[in-house]
Amino acid sequence: MPVHLYDTLTRSQREIRSEDGEALRFYCCGPTVYGPAHIGNLRTFLLQDVFRRTVEMTGIPVKHVRNLTDVDDKTIRESREQGVPLKEFTRKWTERFHDDAKKLNLLAPAFEPAATDHIKSQIDLISRLIDAGHAYATDSGSVYFRVSSFDEYGKLSRLKEREITTGREPAAGGPIDADEYERDSGADFALWKARKEEDGEIYWDSPWGAGRPGWHLECSAMSMDYLGETFDVHGGGVDLVFPHHENEIAQSEACTGKPFVRHWFHCAHLMVDGKKMSKSLGNLYTLEDLQAKGFSPMALRYELISAHYRQQLNFTLDSLQAAESALKKLRRKADRFMESSGLTKSEFYDRETILENRPESLGPFQSAWERLLDDLNTPAALGELFRVIGGAEDKSRGNAFAYAFVLFALGINLHSEQEPKAREVPDEIRRLADERWEAKSARDFARADALRQELTEAGWKVLDRKDGYDIEPAG
Ligand code: AMP
Ligand code: ZN
């Protein structure tokens, strides 16, 4: 069964397939590397990761490209303020991003091109656009895309010309650079920005003089460099629909005369405590902030994918706490499955092993999987998982692999090194705890108490739940 996903351009749900029958070509706008990613950024990257995993589990390989925006106003300003060369500055934040990505179990993209390593392709694109009459250079050495030359401008965001112009006004887009007054129309956007004093030593030579590429251009250049002039799926946060993706379409299609992207995948924004995240409100979190509060990266992953990608997620610390408890239940089930079917952790989490051993139909877990295929409905898939693991036990090997299959698609690793040590319960302790649970279930309270005493003496604490127990080191 294929994956269906909502497409922003056609405003409809469509089947995901690779046009050439080879790998699905998937481009994502990546992080701007001038500081740590916040949990809003991470939510978008996580949902893109669940999408990629889900497609791959259906048997279609994915060629995933996610860029690094390593030159823009923010990276330049911050690196200059800190007196660090731009490349060195962005390398530090790229490494930090990679650390976060690893902790959150994000699969690494096949390519992660940086804007500053692709200046030549950006300059080539601009030259082609000027030659075709879609762009013009100004006296001060900037180059603009002429929006009126591309009839379909606005097709993604469905903005009328008036609204497009409004969207470029200073209040919405930040202060207008002096050179921007030279634009023929307020809707035109920069492809090349002439060097300014505040750019310091950060500039490249071009046929129009020293300067740097505009932000929108890098994604057109790099996506086409790695994935071809037309590719399958393009993802990003919903804030990028306009102007970033609208401009990517204009630049690319005006240049090639071909459709740029077949399917647009946008993720709704994350809110914190019901408000937009911002430094001034003090509600901007990074993974590090949450780890410092004692939360595990996997709980953050769980929490951030627990709302549908087209719905805003309201993040609270309480919901993150609830995610930790939800993971415990899932982990307990995984432990039981591994025990009963003799699977090792490395088998349980190995994609190839799962694919080789999964039953044709996923049995009780089929419904969770189908929710994912249906417009990546992560909350419904998680709901189905809990429904199944709360029901009658069937700890067959096939079911163990079916469970592992759905967890892999969600990217939930219940035994990553980041988790508290409490999960490594020795066999003997597990046996005593199981025995105690059975005694309690049979209302043999004297025996249950004696076993609890034994466990306490061995340094373990048992916490009863409706449908089982948790066990963790005491103290
Ligand atoms: P940036 O590092 O700002 O270039 O953004 C990286 C990705 O995060 C882009 O796809 C943005 O659309 C996305 N993004 C930014 N803010 C949020 C948010 N609050 N919630 C979800 N995604 C976001
Ligand atoms: Zn982009």
Coordinates of C-alpha atoms and ligand atoms in Angstrom, one line a residue:
M1 CA 0.0 0.0 0.0
P2 CA 1.3 3.4 -0.9
V3 CA 1.7 6.5 1.3
H4 CA -0.9 9.3 0.7
L5 CA 0.1 12.8 1.7
Y6 CA -1.6 16.2 1.5
D7 CA -0.1 18.5 -1.2
T8 CA -0.1 22.2 -0.6
L9 CA -0.1 23.1 -4.3
T10 CA -3.2 21.2 -5.3
R11 CA -4.8 21.3 -1.9
S12 CA -5.5 17.6 -2.0
Q13 CA -4.2 14.3 -0.7
R14 CA -2.2 12.5 -3.3
E15 CA -0.3 9.2 -3.6
I16 CA 3.4 9.5 -3.0
R17 CA 5.5 7.8 -5.7
S18 CA 8.8 8.4 -7.4
E19 CA 8.1 9.5 -11.0
D20 CA 11.0 7.5 -12.5
G21 CA 10.4 4.4 -10.4
E22 CA 13.7 4.9 -8.7
A23 CA 14.3 6.5 -5.4
L24 CA 11.9 9.2 -4.2
R25 CA 13.6 12.5 -4.6
F26 CA 13.0 14.5 -1.4
Y27 CA 14.3 18.0 -0.6
C28 CA 13.9 19.7 2.7
C29 CA 14.8 23.3 3.7
G30 CA 17.4 22.7 6.4
P31 CA 18.5 24.8 9.4
T32 CA 20.0 28.2 9.4
V33 CA 23.1 27.5 11.4
Y34 CA 23.6 30.5 13.6
G35 CA 22.4 29.1 16.9
P36 CA 20.9 25.9 18.3
A37 CA 17.7 24.6 16.6
H38 CA 14.6 25.2 18.7
I39 CA 11.9 22.6 19.2
G40 CA 9.8 24.1 16.4
N41 CA 12.5 23.5 13.9
L42 CA 13.0 20.1 15.3
R43 CA 9.3 19.2 15.0
T44 CA 9.4 19.9 11.3
F45 CA 12.6 17.9 10.8
L46 CA 11.1 15.0 12.9
L47 CA 7.9 14.9 10.8
Q48 CA 10.0 14.9 7.6
D49 CA 11.9 12.0 9.1
V50 CA 8.7 10.0 9.9
F51 CA 7.6 10.7 6.3
R52 CA 10.9 9.4 4.9
R53 CA 10.9 6.3 7.2
T54 CA 7.3 5.5 6.2
V55 CA 8.0 5.7 2.5
E56 CA 11.1 3.6 2.9
M57 CA 9.2 1.0 4.8
T58 CA 6.8 0.7 1.9
G59 CA 9.8 -0.4 -0.2
I60 CA 10.6 2.9 -2.0
P61 CA 14.1 4.2 -1.3
V62 CA 14.3 7.9 -0.6
K63 CA 17.1 10.2 -1.8
H64 CA 16.9 12.8 0.9
V65 CA 18.6 16.2 0.6
R66 CA 18.5 18.7 3.3
N67 CA 20.5 21.9 3.0
L68 CA 22.4 24.1 5.5
T69 CA 21.7 27.8 5.3
D70 CA 25.2 29.0 6.2
V71 CA 25.1 32.6 4.8
D72 CA 22.3 35.1 5.5
D73 CA 21.9 38.3 7.6
K74 CA 21.8 36.3 10.9
T75 CA 24.8 34.1 10.3
I76 CA 26.9 37.1 9.1
R77 CA 25.8 39.4 11.9
E78 CA 26.4 36.8 14.7
S79 CA 29.8 35.6 13.3
R80 CA 31.0 39.2 13.0
E81 CA 29.8 40.1 16.5
Q82 CA 31.8 37.1 17.9
G83 CA 34.8 37.9 15.7
V84 CA 34.8 34.3 14.3
P85 CA 35.2 33.6 10.5
L86 CA 31.8 32.7 9.0
K87 CA 32.7 29.1 8.1
E88 CA 34.1 28.3 11.5
F89 CA 31.0 29.9 13.2
T90 CA 28.5 27.9 11.1
R91 CA 30.6 24.7 11.4
K92 CA 30.1 24.8 15.2
W93 CA 26.3 25.2 14.9
T94 CA 26.2 22.5 12.2
E95 CA 27.9 20.1 14.6
R96 CA 25.5 21.0 17.3
F97 CA 22.6 20.4 14.9
H98 CA 24.0 17.0 14.0
D99 CA 24.3 16.1 17.7
D100 CA 20.7 17.0 18.3
A101 CA 19.6 15.1 15.2
K102 CA 21.4 12.0 16.3
K103 CA 19.9 12.1 19.8
L104 CA 16.4 12.4 18.3
N105 CA 17.1 9.5 16.0
L106 CA 16.8 11.5 12.8
L107 CA 18.1 9.6 9.8
A108 CA 21.0 11.5 8.2
P109 CA 20.1 12.8 4.7
A110 CA 22.0 11.4 1.7
F111 CA 23.3 14.9 1.0
E112 CA 23.5 18.0 3.2
P113 CA 24.8 20.8 0.9
A114 CA 25.8 24.1 2.3
A115 CA 24.8 27.3 0.5
T116 CA 28.4 28.7 0.5
D117 CA 29.7 25.5 -1.2
H118 CA 27.2 26.1 -4.1
I119 CA 27.8 29.8 -5.1
K120 CA 28.7 28.9 -8.6
S121 CA 25.4 27.1 -9.3
Q122 CA 23.6 30.0 -7.8
I123 CA 25.4 32.5 -10.1
D124 CA 24.7 30.3 -13.1
L125 CA 21.0 30.3 -12.3
I126 CA 20.9 34.0 -12.1
S127 CA 22.7 34.4 -15.4
R128 CA 20.1 32.1 -17.1
L129 CA 17.3 34.1 -15.5
I130 CA 18.7 37.4 -16.7
D131 CA 19.2 36.0 -20.2
A132 CA 15.6 34.8 -20.3
G133 CA 14.3 38.2 -19.2
H134 CA 13.1 37.1 -15.8
A135 CA 15.7 39.0 -13.8
Y136 CA 17.5 42.4 -13.9
A137 CA 20.6 43.8 -12.3
T138 CA 20.5 47.2 -10.7
D139 CA 23.2 50.0 -10.8
S140 CA 24.4 49.1 -7.3
G141 CA 25.1 45.5 -8.4
S142 CA 22.1 43.6 -7.0
V143 CA 19.9 41.3 -9.1
Y144 CA 16.2 40.9 -8.7
F145 CA 13.7 38.4 -10.0
R146 CA 10.9 40.2 -12.0
V147 CA 7.8 38.7 -10.5
S148 CA 5.5 40.1 -13.3
S149 CA 7.5 38.0 -15.8
F150 CA 6.3 34.7 -14.3
D151 CA 2.5 34.3 -14.8
E152 CA 2.1 31.6 -12.3
Y153 CA 3.6 33.5 -9.4
G154 CA 1.4 33.0 -6.3
K155 CA 0.1 29.5 -7.3
L156 CA 1.4 27.8 -4.2
S157 CA 0.3 30.4 -1.6
R158 CA -2.6 31.6 -3.8
L159 CA -1.9 35.2 -3.0
K160 CA -3.3 37.9 -5.2
E161 CA -0.8 40.4 -6.5
R162 CA -1.9 43.0 -4.0
E163 CA -1.2 40.6 -1.1
I164 CA 2.1 39.7 -2.5
T165 CA 3.2 43.3 -2.5
T166 CA 1.9 43.7 1.1
G167 CA 3.9 40.7 2.1
R168 CA 7.1 42.4 1.1
E169 CA 6.4 45.6 3.0
P170 CA 8.9 46.5 5.7
A171 CA 6.6 45.6 8.6
A172 CA 6.3 42.0 7.5
G173 CA 9.7 41.4 5.9
G174 CA 12.0 43.5 8.2
P175 CA 13.7 46.7 7.3
I176 CA 14.2 47.3 3.5
D177 CA 17.8 47.5 2.4
A178 CA 18.7 50.7 0.7
D179 CA 19.3 48.8 -2.5
E180 CA 15.8 47.4 -2.4
Y181 CA 14.4 50.7 -3.3
E182 CA 15.7 50.1 -6.8
R183 CA 13.3 47.3 -7.4
D184 CA 11.0 47.8 -10.3
S185 CA 8.1 46.4 -8.3
G186 CA 7.6 45.8 -4.6
A187 CA 7.0 42.2 -5.2
D188 CA 10.4 41.6 -6.9
F189 CA 12.9 39.7 -4.7
A190 CA 16.7 39.6 -4.5
L191 CA 18.6 36.9 -6.3
W192 CA 21.9 38.6 -5.6
K193 CA 22.6 41.1 -2.9
A194 CA 25.4 43.6 -3.6
R195 CA 28.1 43.7 -0.9
K196 CA 27.2 46.0 1.9
E197 CA 29.4 47.4 4.7
E198 CA 27.9 45.2 7.3
D199 CA 28.8 42.1 5.3
G200 CA 32.5 42.7 6.1
E201 CA 34.6 40.2 4.3
I202 CA 31.8 38.0 3.4
Y203 CA 31.2 38.3 -0.3
W204 CA 31.8 36.5 -3.6
D205 CA 32.7 37.9 -7.0
S206 CA 30.1 37.7 -9.7
P207 CA 29.3 39.2 -13.1
W208 CA 27.4 41.9 -11.2
G209 CA 30.1 42.7 -8.8
A210 CA 30.9 41.5 -5.2
G211 CA 28.0 40.3 -3.1
R212 CA 26.1 37.2 -2.0
P213 CA 23.2 35.2 -3.1
G214 CA 19.7 35.9 -1.8
W215 CA 18.3 33.2 0.5
H216 CA 15.6 31.8 -1.7
L217 CA 18.0 31.1 -4.5
E218 CA 20.1 28.6 -2.6
C219 CA 17.3 26.0 -2.3
S220 CA 16.5 26.2 -6.1
A221 CA 20.2 25.8 -7.0
M222 CA 21.0 23.0 -4.5
S223 CA 17.8 21.0 -4.9
M224 CA 18.2 21.0 -8.7
D225 CA 21.9 20.2 -8.4
Y226 CA 21.2 17.0 -6.4
L227 CA 17.7 16.0 -7.5
G228 CA 17.3 17.3 -11.0
E229 CA 15.1 20.0 -12.5
T230 CA 11.9 18.3 -11.4
F231 CA 11.8 16.2 -8.3
D232 CA 9.2 14.4 -6.2
V233 CA 8.6 16.0 -2.8
H234 CA 9.7 19.3 -1.2
G235 CA 9.2 19.9 2.5
G236 CA 9.4 22.7 5.1
G237 CA 7.5 24.5 7.8
V238 CA 4.4 26.3 6.8
D239 CA 6.1 29.7 7.3
L240 CA 8.1 28.9 4.2
V241 CA 5.1 28.6 1.8
F242 CA 5.4 32.3 1.2
P243 CA 7.6 33.9 0.2
H244 CA 10.4 31.2 0.2
H245 CA 8.8 28.4 -1.6
E246 CA 6.7 30.6 -3.9
N247 CA 10.0 32.2 -4.9
E248 CA 11.8 28.9 -5.3
I249 CA 9.1 27.9 -7.8
A250 CA 9.3 31.1 -9.7
Q251 CA 13.1 31.0 -10.0
S252 CA 13.3 27.4 -10.9
E253 CA 10.3 27.1 -13.3
A254 CA 11.1 30.4 -15.1
C255 CA 14.6 29.1 -15.6
T256 CA 13.9 25.5 -16.8
G257 CA 10.4 25.7 -18.2
K258 CA 9.6 22.5 -16.3
P259 CA 7.6 21.8 -13.2
F260 CA 9.9 22.2 -10.2
V261 CA 8.3 20.0 -7.6
R262 CA 5.5 17.4 -7.8
H263 CA 4.4 17.5 -4.2
W264 CA 4.6 20.1 -1.5
F265 CA 4.7 18.9 2.1
H266 CA 4.3 21.6 4.8
C267 CA 4.3 21.1 8.5
A268 CA 2.2 23.3 10.8
H269 CA 3.9 25.4 13.5
L270 CA 4.7 24.5 17.0
M271 CA 3.3 26.8 19.8
V272 CA 4.5 26.8 23.4
D273 CA 2.0 27.2 26.2
G274 CA -0.5 28.4 23.6
K275 CA 1.8 31.2 22.3
K276 CA 4.2 31.7 19.5
M277 CA 7.7 30.8 20.5
S278 CA 10.1 33.7 21.0
K279 CA 13.1 34.6 23.0
S280 CA 11.4 37.6 24.5
L281 CA 8.6 35.5 26.0
G282 CA 11.2 33.1 27.4
N283 CA 9.3 30.1 25.9
L284 CA 11.9 29.1 23.3
Y285 CA 13.3 25.7 24.1
T286 CA 16.1 23.7 22.6
L287 CA 16.8 20.0 23.1
E288 CA 19.6 20.9 25.5
D289 CA 17.2 23.0 27.7
L290 CA 14.8 20.1 28.0
Q291 CA 17.6 17.6 28.7
A292 CA 18.8 19.9 31.5
K293 CA 15.3 19.5 33.0
G294 CA 15.8 15.8 33.0
F295 CA 13.7 14.9 29.9
S296 CA 15.0 12.3 27.4
P297 CA 15.4 13.2 23.7
M298 CA 13.1 10.3 22.8
A299 CA 10.3 11.8 24.9
L300 CA 10.8 15.0 22.9
R301 CA 10.6 13.0 19.7
Y302 CA 7.4 11.3 20.8
E303 CA 5.8 14.6 21.9
L304 CA 6.7 16.5 18.7
I305 CA 5.3 13.8 16.4
S306 CA 2.2 13.2 18.6
A307 CA 0.1 15.8 16.7
H308 CA -0.7 15.6 13.1
Y309 CA 1.7 17.5 10.8
R310 CA -1.0 19.7 9.5
Q311 CA -2.1 20.7 13.0
Q312 CA -0.4 23.1 15.3
L313 CA 1.1 21.4 18.3
N314 CA 0.9 23.2 21.6
F315 CA 3.9 22.1 23.5
T316 CA 3.9 22.1 27.3
L317 CA 6.3 20.6 29.9
D318 CA 3.3 18.6 31.2
S319 CA 2.8 17.0 27.8
L320 CA 6.5 16.1 27.7
Q321 CA 6.2 14.4 31.1
A322 CA 3.2 12.4 29.7
A323 CA 5.4 11.4 26.7
E324 CA 7.9 9.9 29.1
S325 CA 5.2 7.8 30.7
A326 CA 3.9 6.8 27.2
L327 CA 7.4 5.6 26.3
K328 CA 7.6 3.5 29.4
K329 CA 4.5 1.6 28.4
L330 CA 5.8 1.1 24.9
R331 CA 9.2 0.0 26.3
R332 CA 7.6 -2.5 28.6
K333 CA 5.8 -4.0 25.7
A334 CA 9.0 -4.1 23.6
D335 CA 10.9 -5.8 26.5
R336 CA 8.1 -8.5 26.8
F337 CA 8.2 -9.1 23.0
M338 CA 12.0 -9.4 23.0
E339 CA 11.9 -11.8 25.9
S340 CA 9.1 -14.0 24.6
S341 CA 10.4 -14.2 21.1
G342 CA 14.1 -14.3 21.9
L343 CA 14.9 -11.2 19.8
T344 CA 17.9 -9.2 20.7
K345 CA 17.8 -5.4 20.7
S346 CA 19.9 -5.1 17.6
E347 CA 17.5 -7.4 15.8
F348 CA 14.5 -5.5 17.1
Y349 CA 15.8 -2.2 15.8
D350 CA 17.5 -3.3 12.6
R351 CA 15.6 -2.2 9.5
E352 CA 16.7 -5.1 7.3
T353 CA 16.0 -7.7 9.9
I354 CA 12.5 -6.2 10.5
L355 CA 11.8 -6.1 6.7
E356 CA 12.9 -9.7 6.2
N357 CA 10.9 -11.0 9.1
R358 CA 7.8 -8.9 9.3
P359 CA 4.6 -10.8 8.5
E360 CA 2.9 -9.8 5.2
S361 CA 0.0 -8.3 7.2
L362 CA 1.1 -6.6 10.4
G363 CA -1.7 -8.4 12.3
P364 CA -2.8 -6.3 15.4
F365 CA -0.3 -3.6 14.3
Q366 CA -1.7 -3.3 10.8
S367 CA -4.1 -0.5 11.8
A368 CA -1.4 1.7 13.3
W369 CA 0.6 1.3 10.0
E370 CA -2.4 2.2 7.9
R371 CA -2.9 5.4 9.8
L372 CA 0.6 6.4 8.9
L373 CA 0.0 5.6 5.2
D374 CA -3.1 7.8 5.4
D375 CA -1.6 11.3 5.3
L376 CA 1.0 10.5 8.0
N377 CA -1.5 10.4 10.8
T378 CA 1.0 10.0 13.6
P379 CA -1.5 10.7 16.5
A380 CA -3.9 8.1 15.2
A381 CA -1.0 5.6 14.7
L382 CA 0.2 6.1 18.3
G383 CA -3.4 5.8 19.5
E384 CA -3.7 2.4 17.6
L385 CA -0.4 1.3 19.2
F386 CA -1.7 1.9 22.6
R387 CA -5.0 0.2 21.9
V388 CA -3.2 -2.9 20.7
I389 CA -0.6 -3.1 23.5
G390 CA -3.3 -2.6 26.1
G391 CA -5.3 -5.6 24.8
A392 CA -4.8 -9.4 24.9
E393 CA -1.2 -10.5 24.7
D394 CA 0.0 -12.4 21.7
K395 CA 3.7 -12.4 22.0
S396 CA 4.5 -14.3 18.8
R397 CA 7.7 -13.6 16.8
G398 CA 5.6 -12.2 13.9
N399 CA 3.9 -9.8 16.2
A400 CA 7.2 -8.7 17.7
F401 CA 8.5 -7.8 14.2
A402 CA 5.2 -6.1 13.3
Y403 CA 5.6 -4.0 16.5
A404 CA 9.2 -3.3 15.6
F405 CA 8.1 -2.3 12.1
V406 CA 5.7 0.4 13.2
L407 CA 8.2 1.7 15.9
F408 CA 10.8 2.0 13.2
A409 CA 8.6 4.0 10.9
L410 CA 7.9 6.3 13.8
G411 CA 11.6 6.4 14.6
I412 CA 10.9 5.5 18.2
N413 CA 13.9 3.8 19.7
L414 CA 12.9 2.6 23.2
H415 CA 16.4 1.5 24.1
S416 CA 18.7 4.2 22.9
E417 CA 21.7 5.1 25.0
Q418 CA 20.1 8.4 26.0
E419 CA 17.5 6.7 28.1
P420 CA 17.8 6.3 31.9
K421 CA 19.6 3.1 32.9
A422 CA 16.4 1.9 34.6
R423 CA 15.5 -0.2 31.6
E424 CA 18.4 -2.6 32.0
V425 CA 16.6 -4.9 34.3
P426 CA 18.6 -8.1 35.1
D427 CA 16.8 -11.3 34.1
E428 CA 16.6 -12.5 37.7
I429 CA 14.9 -9.2 38.8
R430 CA 12.5 -9.3 35.9
R431 CA 11.6 -12.9 36.8
L432 CA 10.8 -11.9 40.4
A433 CA 8.8 -8.9 39.3
D434 CA 6.8 -11.0 36.8
E435 CA 6.2 -13.6 39.5
R436 CA 5.0 -10.8 41.9
W437 CA 2.7 -9.4 39.3
E438 CA 1.2 -12.8 38.7
A439 CA 0.7 -13.3 42.5
K440 CA -0.9 -10.0 42.8
S441 CA -3.2 -10.6 39.8
A442 CA -4.2 -13.9 41.5
R443 CA -4.9 -11.9 44.7
D444 CA -2.2 -13.8 46.5
F445 CA -1.2 -10.6 48.3
A446 CA 1.0 -12.2 51.0
R447 CA 3.2 -13.7 48.3
A448 CA 3.2 -10.5 46.2
D449 CA 4.3 -8.5 49.3
A450 CA 7.1 -11.0 50.0
L451 CA 8.3 -10.7 46.5
R452 CA 8.2 -6.9 46.6
Q453 CA 10.3 -7.1 49.8
E454 CA 12.8 -9.2 48.0
L455 CA 12.9 -6.8 45.1
T456 CA 13.3 -3.8 47.5
E457 CA 16.2 -5.5 49.1
A458 CA 17.8 -6.1 45.8
G459 CA 17.5 -2.3 45.2
W460 CA 14.5 -2.2 42.8
K461 CA 11.2 -0.4 43.1
V462 CA 8.0 -1.7 41.5
L463 CA 5.3 0.7 40.4
D464 CA 1.9 -0.9 39.6
R465 CA -0.2 0.2 36.7
K466 CA -3.6 -0.9 35.5
D467 CA -2.2 -3.3 32.9
G468 CA 1.2 -4.2 34.3
Y469 CA 4.1 -2.7 36.2
D470 CA 7.1 -0.5 35.9
I471 CA 10.3 -1.4 37.6
E472 CA 13.2 1.0 38.3
P473 CA 16.2 1.2 40.5
A474 CA 15.2 2.5 44.0
G475 CA 16.4 5.9 45.2
Ligands
AMP1 P1 15.3 27.8 10.0 O1 16.4 27.2 10.8 O2 14.7 29.0 10.7 O3 15.7 28.1 8.6 O4 14.1 26.8 9.9 C1 14.3 25.4 9.8 C2 12.9 24.7 9.6 O5 12.1 24.9 10.8 C3 12.1 25.3 8.4 O6 11.4 24.2 7.7 C4 11.0 26.1 9.1 O7 9.9 26.3 8.4 C5 10.8 25.3 10.4 N1 10.2 26.1 11.5 C6 10.6 27.3 12.0 N2 9.8 27.6 13.1 C7 9.0 26.6 13.3 C8 8.0 26.3 14.3 N3 7.7 27.2 15.3 N4 7.3 25.1 14.2 C9 7.6 24.2 13.3 N5 8.5 24.4 12.3 C10 9.2 25.6 12.3
ZN2 ZN 14.6 26.5 1.3

